[in-house]
Short mmCIF file of C-alpha atoms in Angstrom, two decimals:
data_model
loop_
_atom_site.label_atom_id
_atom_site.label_comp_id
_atom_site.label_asym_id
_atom_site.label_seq_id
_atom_site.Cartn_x
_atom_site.Cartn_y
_atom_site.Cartn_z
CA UNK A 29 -24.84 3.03 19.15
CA UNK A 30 -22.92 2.13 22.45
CA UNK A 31 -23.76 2.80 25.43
CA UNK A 32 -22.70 4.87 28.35
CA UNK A 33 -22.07 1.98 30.75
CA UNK A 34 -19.86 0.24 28.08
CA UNK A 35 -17.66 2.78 27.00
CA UNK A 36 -17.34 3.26 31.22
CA UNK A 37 -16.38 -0.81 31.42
CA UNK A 38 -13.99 -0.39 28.63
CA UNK A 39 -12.30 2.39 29.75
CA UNK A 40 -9.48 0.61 32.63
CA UNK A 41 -8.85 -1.83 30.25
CA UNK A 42 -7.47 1.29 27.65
CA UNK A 43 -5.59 3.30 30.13
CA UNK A 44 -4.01 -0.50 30.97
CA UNK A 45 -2.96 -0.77 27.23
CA UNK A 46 -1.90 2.95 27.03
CA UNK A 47 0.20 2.25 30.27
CA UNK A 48 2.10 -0.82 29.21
CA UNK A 49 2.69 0.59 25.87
CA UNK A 50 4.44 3.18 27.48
CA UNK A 51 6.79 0.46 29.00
CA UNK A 52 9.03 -0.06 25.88
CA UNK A 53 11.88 -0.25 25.21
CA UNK A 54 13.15 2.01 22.40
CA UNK A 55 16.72 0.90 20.19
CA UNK A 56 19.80 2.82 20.80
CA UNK A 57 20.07 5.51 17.81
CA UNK A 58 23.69 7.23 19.14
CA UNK A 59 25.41 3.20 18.60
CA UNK A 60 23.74 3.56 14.66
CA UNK A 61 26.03 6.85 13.65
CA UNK A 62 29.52 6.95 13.91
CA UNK A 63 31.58 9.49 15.75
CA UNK A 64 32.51 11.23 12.52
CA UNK A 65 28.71 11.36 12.08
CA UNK A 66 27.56 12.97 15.04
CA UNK A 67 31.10 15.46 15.20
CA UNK A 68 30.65 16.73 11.78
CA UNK A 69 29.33 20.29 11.12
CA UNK A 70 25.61 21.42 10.02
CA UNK A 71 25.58 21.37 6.35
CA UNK A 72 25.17 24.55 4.42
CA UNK A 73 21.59 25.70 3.84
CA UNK A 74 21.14 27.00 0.10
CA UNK A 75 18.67 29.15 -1.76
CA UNK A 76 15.58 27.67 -3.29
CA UNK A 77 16.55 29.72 -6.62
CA UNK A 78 20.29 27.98 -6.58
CA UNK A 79 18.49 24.40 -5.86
CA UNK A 80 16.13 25.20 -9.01
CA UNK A 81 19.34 25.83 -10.78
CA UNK A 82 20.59 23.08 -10.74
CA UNK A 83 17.89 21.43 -11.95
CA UNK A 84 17.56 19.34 -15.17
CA UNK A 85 14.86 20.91 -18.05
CA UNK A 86 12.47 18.44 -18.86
CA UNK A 87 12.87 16.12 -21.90
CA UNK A 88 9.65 16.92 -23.60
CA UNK A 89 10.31 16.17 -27.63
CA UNK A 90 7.38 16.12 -30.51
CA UNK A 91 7.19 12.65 -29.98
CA UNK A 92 6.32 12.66 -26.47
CA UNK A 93 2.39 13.94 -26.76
CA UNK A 94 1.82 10.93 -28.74
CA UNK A 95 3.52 8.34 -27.02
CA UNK A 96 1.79 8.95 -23.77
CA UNK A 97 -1.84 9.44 -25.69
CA UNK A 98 -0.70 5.83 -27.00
CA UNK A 99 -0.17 4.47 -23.25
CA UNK A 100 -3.21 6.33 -22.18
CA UNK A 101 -5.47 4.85 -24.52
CA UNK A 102 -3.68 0.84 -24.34
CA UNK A 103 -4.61 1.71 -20.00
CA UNK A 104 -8.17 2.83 -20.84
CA UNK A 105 -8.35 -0.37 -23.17
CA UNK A 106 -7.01 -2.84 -20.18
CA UNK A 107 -9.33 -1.51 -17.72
CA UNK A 108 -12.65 -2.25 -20.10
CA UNK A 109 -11.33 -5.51 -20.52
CA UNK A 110 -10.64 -5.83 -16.75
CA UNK A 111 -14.64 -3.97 -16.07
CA UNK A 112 -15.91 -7.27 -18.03
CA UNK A 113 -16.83 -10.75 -16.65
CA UNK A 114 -14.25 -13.11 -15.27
CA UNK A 115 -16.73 -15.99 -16.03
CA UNK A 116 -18.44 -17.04 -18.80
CA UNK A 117 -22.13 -17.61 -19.61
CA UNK A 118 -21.90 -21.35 -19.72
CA UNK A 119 -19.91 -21.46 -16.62
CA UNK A 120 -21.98 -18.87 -14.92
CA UNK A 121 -25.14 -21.08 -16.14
CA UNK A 122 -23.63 -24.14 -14.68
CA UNK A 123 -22.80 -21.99 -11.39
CA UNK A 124 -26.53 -21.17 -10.94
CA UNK A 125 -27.99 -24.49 -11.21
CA UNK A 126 -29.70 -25.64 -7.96
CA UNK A 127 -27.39 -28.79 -6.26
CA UNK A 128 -29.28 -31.59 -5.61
CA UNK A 129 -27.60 -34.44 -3.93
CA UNK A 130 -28.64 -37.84 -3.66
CA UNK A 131 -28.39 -39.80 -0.51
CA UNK A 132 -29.13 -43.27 -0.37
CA UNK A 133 -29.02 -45.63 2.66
#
């Protein structure tokens, strides 16, 4: 937990950052769009139901169900193998062995 007197200290040196931050510069957006841009009219605003319209159905065919059970199950498959060990048990044995090292003078 922090205390009081901390959060007090700390407190000019945030209003500095806020402060200075406020100091930038910010890019020129009216030089990005051209004049044709920034002249041309609001486009037209349409219904939702018109939007919906136009709208391609799905492409959901018998084969579908099964393809995606097949990708589901090949992803549940990858992730066990991913859950498992990265290192073997010989490795891992040789891993866990105390180091001794031998200095001689």
């Amino acid at each position: 937990m922090t205390c009081p007197r901390c959060l007090i200290r700390r407190l000019p040196a945030l209003a500095l950052a806020f402060a200075l931050s406020a100091c930038t510069q910010f890019p020129e957006l009216d030089g990005a769009t051209s004049r044709e841009t920034r002249n041309a009219p609001y486009p037209a605003l349409l219904p939702v139901e018109d939007l919906r319209a136009r709208v391609a159905e799905p492409r959901v065919t018998d084969r579908t169900a099964p393809s995606l059970e097949a990708r589901v199950a090949a992803l549940r498959a990858r992730a066990a193998r991913l859950r498992g060990s990265v290192i073997d048990g010989a490795s891992r044995a040789r891993l866990d062995r105390k180091i001794t090292i031998d200095v001689s003078q």
